[in-house]
Every structure is written in C-alpha cells, then in structure tokens.
Amino acid sequence: MSIDHYAVIGNPISHSKSPRIHTQFAAQTGQNMRYDALLAPLDDFYQSVKDFQNAGGRGMNVTVPFKLEAYALADRLSPRAERAGAVNTLVFQADGSIEGDNTDGVGLVRDLQYHDVTLKDANILILGAGGAVRGVLAPLLATHPASLVIANRTAERAQQLAHDFADLGTQVSSQAISQASQIHGCGYDELNGKIFDVIINGTSASLGGELPPLPEKLLQPGGVAYDMAYGNEPTAFQRWAQARGASLALDGLGMLLEQAAESFYLWRGVRPDTQALRISMR
Ligand code: NDP
C-alpha cells in the first residue's frame, strides 16, 4: 500500500519539531503517512512546493519565511487564511489545485482554552505586529475580549493592524483604550499606566533572548502571560512575567501542537489528541 507524503517547508528547517509531532499523530490515529522536513532555497519556494506536489505529496506545512509566498501560491484560501494574509497549511487536491489555510490562530486560542485562560471580557495586550500576530487577531477577537491592544516597536505596524481588524472590534483613539470591545494599536511608550489581564508576546525578541521594553506594572497580579516562542528554557518574557506575579507564564509549544493538530485534521479528517504529546515533547 502506498504511503501518503507530507512535509514542513521552511528555511532554516532542521530545528522544526513538526516531523516528530505529525509522526506521533499518525501513529496515534493509525494514518498511513510520512512527514518530513524540507529545506527550500530562499529564492525557490514556488518550485520546491511544485516539485513536492508533482512527486505525489498530499500537503505541506509552511514556516518562516515563506508564509506570505504560500498565501500567494494557493489557488484558493480559507476565510481565516484570507483574513490572516498568510498561509501555514497547504492541501493538495486530487485535481492538482492547492488550498491555503492558516491554523496558527486557532492553535493559540485552543492552547489558551486548554489552560482555562478566560479571554471573554479580558483586557488583552499583544506584543508585536508581524505575521504571527496578524494570524491570531481574528480568533482572539472572536472570543470577545473587553479590549485588545497591539503594541509594537514600529508603532505604525500595530496601528495598521488595528485598522485592518477594526471591523471585528471597535477601533479607538489612544485616550480610550480601557473601555469595552476595543482594538487599538500603539508603540511601547503608550503602555505606561495601563494594566492587562492577559499579555501575549508575538514578537521574535525571545528568539534572541531579548524582551520588548515593557513598563514595570503592566500585568494584572495573577494575570496570564503567553510567549508564542518556545525553547528548552523559559523565555525572557516568561521570566519577566513570573517575576511580576503571573498565575501562568506559558510558552508557545502548546500553540505549535494545536496548530499542527488542526493541519492534520484538514489533511486526514481525523483530529489527533494533543494531550499525550504535551507531556512527551517537554
Ligand atoms: P515576524 O518577523 O513577522 O515579526 C516579528 C515581530 O517581532 C515584529 O513585530 C518586530 O517588530 C518584533 N520584534 C523583533 N525583534 C524585536 C525586539 N528585539 N524587540 C521588540 N520587538 C521585536 O515574525 P513572526 O510574526 O512570524 O513570529 C513572531 C514569533 O512568533 C516568533 O518568536 C515565532 O517563533 C513565534 N511563532 C510561534 C508559533 C507557534 O506555533 N508557537 C507560530 C508562529 C510564530 P518590528 O515590526 O518593529 O520589526
């Protein structure tokens, strides 16, 4: 019996945990499939995907730095990929067409829900305004927080995101960010004097062991901190939050598992259980 072939494509890619995750999902659900890591040249993403598809591949995950190119390559986009402006999952159809989807946002929200983090009516701060943040804004707003503030080093990018997602919330001026159901974009300097229930770090600062310039009293005592980055040790942001009384300071491994489970479901129609991997991946 032939085996269905999938891969994660990126550059670099050797660090990726996705092959291990999907191989375990396949074993757990009895799916006859293989999942590899594929390094694509920076200037040859399109051909690398086509070659994989032509060799009989059934689907791919897409990671840094190709999510925008995957968005452009897809023949059809899911509403959530359209909204995110980026694609992390490609599904190759029998007629040769390619569907693009984005499972990052649902991955984050599912992981927060797994940890019983209340998002409804919460005041949420999200740090960063890159591709990952764009991908999670719609699923976060769908949980009906009281307010969602996006803060970024380059303030204009945060303001642009707030503008782009204003139809899912209510865009407000800088004076009014403590009122209900609002979305606002700003620089870090504007955070002075504000307090949030949940702070999500969607910057890539953690990858270099750095921390965005955050005011001392930003997190509600007992509040929740979430770093989308993950590693073998707690990130600088997790340590910052722990030292300021966070009840939970999570890293992004759970998000990675949940977005992978959603991709797996898109390909195979079977939803794997992430619980066992939450333990074995640590
Ligand atoms: P991008 O390159 O698109 O965006 C990077 C963002 O980080 C920008 O907003 C940038 O600000 C900001 N930034 C970078 N360095 C610093 C710094 N030293 N101080 C403050 N801000 C900084 O990256 P992505 O959005 O794709 O990824 C962001 C993070 O999310 C990464 O850590 C990535 O690993 C993680 N991620 C995790 C996933 C998971 O499943 N757990 C899934 C996807 C991403 P500026 O605009 O000013 O340059």
Coordinates of C-alpha atoms and ligand atoms in Angstrom, one line a residue:
M1 CA 0.0 0.0 0.0
S2 CA 1.4 3.4 -0.9
I3 CA 2.1 5.9 1.9
D4 CA 0.8 9.5 1.8
H5 CA 3.6 12.1 1.9
Y6 CA 3.5 15.4 3.8
A7 CA 6.3 17.9 4.8
V8 CA 7.0 21.1 6.5
I9 CA 8.9 23.6 4.3
G10 CA 11.0 26.5 5.5
N11 CA 14.5 28.0 5.7
P12 CA 16.0 27.1 8.1
I13 CA 14.1 23.9 8.9
S14 CA 16.4 21.4 10.8
H15 CA 15.1 22.7 14.1
S16 CA 11.5 22.0 13.3
K17 CA 9.5 19.8 15.7
S18 CA 6.7 19.3 13.2
P19 CA 8.0 16.0 11.8
R20 CA 8.1 14.5 15.3
I21 CA 4.6 15.9 16.1
H22 CA 3.0 14.6 12.9
T23 CA 4.7 11.2 13.0
Q24 CA 3.3 10.8 16.5
F25 CA -0.2 12.0 15.4
A26 CA -0.1 9.5 12.5
A27 CA 0.8 6.6 14.9
Q28 CA -1.8 7.6 17.3
T29 CA -4.6 7.8 14.7
G30 CA -3.5 4.9 12.6
Q31 CA -2.9 7.0 9.5
N32 CA -0.6 5.6 6.8
M33 CA 1.5 8.7 6.1
R34 CA 5.0 10.0 6.2
Y35 CA 6.0 13.6 7.2
D36 CA 9.4 15.1 6.5
A37 CA 11.2 18.5 6.9
L38 CA 12.1 20.2 3.6
L39 CA 14.6 22.9 3.2
A40 CA 13.7 25.3 0.4
P41 CA 16.2 27.7 -1.1
L42 CA 15.2 31.3 -0.1
D43 CA 14.6 32.2 -3.8
D44 CA 12.9 29.0 -4.9
F45 CA 9.8 28.3 -2.6
Y46 CA 7.4 28.0 -5.5
Q47 CA 9.3 25.3 -7.4
S48 CA 10.1 23.4 -4.2
V49 CA 6.4 23.2 -3.4
K50 CA 5.5 22.2 -7.0
D51 CA 8.3 19.5 -7.0
F52 CA 6.9 18.0 -3.8
Q53 CA 3.4 18.1 -5.2
N54 CA 4.4 16.5 -8.5
A55 CA 6.2 13.7 -6.7
G56 CA 2.9 12.8 -5.1
G57 CA 2.9 14.9 -1.9
R58 CA -0.5 15.4 -0.3
G59 CA 0.1 18.6 1.7
M60 CA 2.6 20.8 3.5
N61 CA 3.1 23.0 6.5
V62 CA 4.8 26.3 5.7
T63 CA 7.0 28.1 8.2
V64 CA 9.4 31.1 8.3
P65 CA 10.0 32.8 5.9
F66 CA 7.5 31.5 3.4
K67 CA 4.0 32.1 4.8
L68 CA 3.3 35.1 2.6
E69 CA 4.6 33.3 -0.5
A70 CA 2.3 30.3 0.3
Y71 CA -0.6 32.8 0.5
A72 CA 0.3 34.0 -3.0
L73 CA 0.8 30.4 -4.3
A74 CA -2.6 28.9 -3.1
D75 CA -5.3 28.6 -5.7
R76 CA -8.0 29.0 -3.0
L77 CA -7.8 30.4 0.5
S78 CA -9.9 29.6 3.6
P79 CA -11.6 32.7 5.2
R80 CA -9.2 32.6 8.1
A81 CA -6.1 32.5 5.8
E82 CA -7.6 35.3 3.7
R83 CA -8.0 37.3 7.0
A84 CA -4.5 36.4 8.3
G85 CA -2.9 37.3 5.0
A86 CA -0.6 34.3 5.5
V87 CA -0.8 30.5 4.9
N88 CA 0.8 27.8 7.1
T89 CA -1.0 24.8 5.7
L90 CA -1.3 23.7 2.0
V91 CA -3.7 21.0 1.0
F92 CA -3.1 19.4 -2.5
Q93 CA -6.3 18.4 -4.1
A94 CA -6.8 15.5 -6.5
D95 CA -7.4 17.9 -9.4
G96 CA -3.9 19.5 -8.8
S97 CA -5.2 22.7 -7.2
I98 CA -3.8 23.9 -3.9
E99 CA -5.9 25.1 -0.9
G100 CA -4.3 27.5 1.6
D101 CA -5.3 27.7 5.2
N102 CA -3.9 29.2 8.4
T103 CA -4.1 27.2 11.7
D104 CA -1.8 29.4 13.8
G105 CA -4.6 31.5 15.3
V106 CA -6.9 28.6 16.3
G107 CA -3.8 26.9 17.7
L108 CA -3.1 29.8 20.1
V109 CA -6.7 30.1 21.2
R110 CA -7.1 26.3 21.7
D111 CA -3.9 26.3 23.9
L112 CA -5.2 29.2 26.0
Q113 CA -8.5 27.4 26.4
Y114 CA -6.7 24.2 27.3
H115 CA -5.1 26.1 30.2
D116 CA -8.5 27.6 31.2
V117 CA -7.5 31.1 30.4
T118 CA -10.5 33.4 30.3
L119 CA -10.4 35.6 27.2
K120 CA -14.0 36.8 27.2
D121 CA -14.2 40.3 28.7
A122 CA -10.5 40.2 29.4
N123 CA -8.2 43.1 28.6
I124 CA -5.6 41.6 26.3
L125 CA -2.3 43.0 25.2
I126 CA -0.5 41.5 22.3
L127 CA 3.2 42.5 21.6
G128 CA 4.4 42.5 18.0
A129 CA 2.8 43.2 14.7
G130 CA 4.4 40.6 12.4
G131 CA 2.9 37.6 10.6
A132 CA 2.2 35.6 13.7
V133 CA 0.2 38.4 15.4
R134 CA -1.8 39.1 12.2
G135 CA -2.7 35.4 12.1
V136 CA -4.1 35.3 15.7
L137 CA -6.1 38.5 15.8
A138 CA -9.3 37.3 14.3
P139 CA -9.6 34.1 16.5
L140 CA -8.7 36.2 19.6
L141 CA -11.3 38.9 18.8
A142 CA -13.8 36.0 18.2
T143 CA -13.5 35.2 22.0
H144 CA -15.0 38.7 22.8
P145 CA -12.3 40.3 24.9
A146 CA -13.2 43.6 26.5
S147 CA -10.2 45.2 24.7
L148 CA -7.3 44.1 22.5
V149 CA -4.3 46.4 22.4
I150 CA -1.5 45.7 19.9
A151 CA 1.9 47.2 20.9
N152 CA 4.9 47.1 18.6
R153 CA 8.4 48.5 18.3
T154 CA 7.4 50.1 15.0
A155 CA 4.1 51.6 16.2
E156 CA 2.8 52.2 12.7
R157 CA 2.6 48.5 12.0
A158 CA 0.5 48.0 15.2
Q159 CA -1.8 50.9 14.2
Q160 CA -2.2 49.4 10.7
L161 CA -3.2 46.0 12.2
A162 CA -5.7 47.7 14.5
H163 CA -7.1 49.5 11.4
D164 CA -7.2 46.3 9.3
F165 CA -9.1 44.4 12.0
A166 CA -11.3 47.3 13.2
D167 CA -14.4 45.6 11.7
L168 CA -14.0 42.8 14.2
G169 CA -13.7 45.1 17.1
T170 CA -14.1 48.9 17.7
Q171 CA -11.1 50.9 16.8
V172 CA -10.4 53.7 19.4
S173 CA -8.1 56.6 20.0
S174 CA -5.3 56.4 22.4
Q175 CA -7.2 58.1 25.2
A176 CA -9.9 55.5 25.5
I177 CA -8.3 52.1 25.5
S178 CA -9.8 51.0 28.8
Q179 CA -13.4 50.9 27.5
A180 CA -15.2 47.7 26.3
S181 CA -14.8 45.8 23.0
Q182 CA -12.0 47.9 21.5
I183 CA -9.0 47.3 19.4
H184 CA -6.0 49.7 19.5
G185 CA -2.5 49.8 18.0
C186 CA 0.4 51.7 19.6
G187 CA 4.1 51.8 20.5
Y188 CA 5.5 50.6 23.8
D189 CA 5.7 54.1 25.2
E190 CA 1.9 54.3 25.3
L191 CA 1.6 51.3 27.6
N192 CA 2.7 53.3 30.7
G193 CA -0.1 53.3 33.3
K194 CA -2.1 50.5 31.6
I195 CA -2.8 47.1 33.2
F196 CA -3.8 43.9 31.3
D197 CA -5.3 40.5 32.3
V198 CA -3.5 38.6 29.5
I199 CA -0.3 39.6 27.7
I200 CA 0.7 37.6 24.6
N201 CA 4.2 38.0 23.3
G202 CA 4.1 37.6 19.5
T203 CA 7.5 39.4 18.8
S204 CA 10.5 37.4 17.8
A205 CA 12.5 39.2 20.6
S206 CA 12.6 35.9 22.6
L207 CA 14.5 34.1 19.8
G208 CA 17.4 36.4 20.6
G209 CA 16.9 36.2 24.4
E210 CA 15.6 39.8 24.4
L211 CA 12.5 41.4 25.9
P212 CA 10.5 44.3 24.5
P213 CA 10.7 47.5 26.6
L214 CA 7.7 46.9 29.0
P215 CA 6.6 49.1 31.9
E216 CA 7.0 47.5 35.3
K217 CA 3.3 47.3 36.2
L218 CA 1.7 46.0 33.1
L219 CA 0.4 42.7 34.1
Q220 CA -2.6 42.3 36.5
P221 CA -1.4 40.4 39.6
G222 CA -2.5 36.8 38.9
G223 CA -2.7 37.6 35.2
V224 CA -1.6 35.4 32.4
A225 CA 1.5 35.7 30.1
Y226 CA 1.9 33.7 26.9
D227 CA 5.0 33.7 24.7
M228 CA 4.5 32.3 21.2
A229 CA 8.1 31.4 21.1
Y230 CA 9.3 28.2 22.8
G231 CA 12.6 26.6 23.8
N232 CA 14.2 24.3 26.3
E233 CA 14.3 27.0 28.9
P234 CA 11.6 29.7 29.9
T235 CA 12.0 32.7 27.6
A236 CA 13.0 36.2 28.9
F237 CA 9.3 37.2 28.6
Q238 CA 8.1 34.2 30.7
R239 CA 10.7 35.0 33.4
W240 CA 9.6 38.7 33.3
A241 CA 6.0 37.6 33.9
Q242 CA 6.9 35.1 36.6
A243 CA 8.8 37.8 38.5
R244 CA 5.7 40.0 38.3
G245 CA 3.1 37.6 39.8
A246 CA 1.7 35.9 36.7
S247 CA -0.5 33.0 37.6
L248 CA 0.5 31.3 34.3
A249 CA 3.6 32.1 32.1
L250 CA 3.3 29.8 29.1
D251 CA 5.4 29.2 26.1
G252 CA 4.3 28.5 22.5
L253 CA 4.8 24.8 22.4
G254 CA 1.1 24.1 23.1
M255 CA 0.2 26.5 20.2
L256 CA 2.6 24.6 18.0
L257 CA 0.9 21.3 18.9
E258 CA -2.6 22.7 18.4
Q259 CA -1.9 24.3 15.1
A260 CA -0.4 21.0 14.0
A261 CA -3.4 19.1 15.1
E262 CA -5.7 21.4 13.1
S263 CA -3.5 20.9 10.0
F264 CA -3.6 17.2 10.5
Y265 CA -7.4 17.3 10.6
L266 CA -7.5 19.3 7.4
W267 CA -5.4 16.7 5.6
R268 CA -6.7 13.5 7.2
G269 CA -10.2 14.3 8.5
V270 CA -9.2 12.9 11.9
R271 CA -8.5 15.0 15.0
P272 CA -5.4 13.8 17.0
D273 CA -5.2 14.1 20.7
T274 CA -2.6 16.6 21.7
Q275 CA -2.5 15.7 25.4
A276 CA 0.0 12.8 25.1
L277 CA 2.4 15.0 23.1
R278 CA 2.1 17.8 25.6
I279 CA 3.9 15.5 28.1
S280 CA 6.3 13.7 25.7
M281 CA 7.5 16.9 24.0
R282 CA 8.6 18.5 27.2
Ligands
NDP1 P1 7.9 38.5 12.1 O1 9.3 38.6 11.7 O2 6.8 38.6 11.1 O3 7.6 39.7 13.2 C1 8.5 39.9 14.2 C2 7.9 40.9 15.2 O4 8.7 41.0 16.4 C3 7.7 42.3 14.7 O5 6.6 42.9 15.3 C4 9.0 43.0 15.2 O6 8.9 44.4 15.5 C5 9.1 42.4 16.6 N1 10.5 42.3 17.1 C6 11.6 41.7 16.7 N2 12.6 41.8 17.5 C7 12.2 42.6 18.5 C8 12.9 43.2 19.6 N3 14.1 42.9 19.9 N4 12.1 43.9 20.5 C9 10.8 44.2 20.2 N5 10.2 43.7 19.1 C10 10.9 42.9 18.3 O7 7.8 37.1 13.0 P2 6.5 36.2 13.2 O8 5.4 37.1 13.5 O9 6.4 35.2 12.1 O10 6.9 35.4 14.5 C11 6.9 36.0 15.8 C12 7.2 35.0 16.9 O11 6.1 34.1 17.0 C13 8.5 34.1 16.8 O12 9.1 34.0 18.0 C14 7.9 32.8 16.3 O13 8.8 31.7 16.6 C15 6.6 32.7 17.0 N6 5.6 31.8 16.4 C16 5.2 30.7 17.1 C17 4.3 29.9 16.6 C18 3.9 28.7 17.4 O14 3.2 27.8 16.9 N7 4.2 28.6 18.7 C19 3.7 30.1 15.3 C20 4.2 31.3 14.6 C21 5.1 32.1 15.2 P3 9.0 45.5 14.2 O15 7.8 45.5 13.5 O16 9.3 46.8 14.9 O17 10.2 45.0 13.4

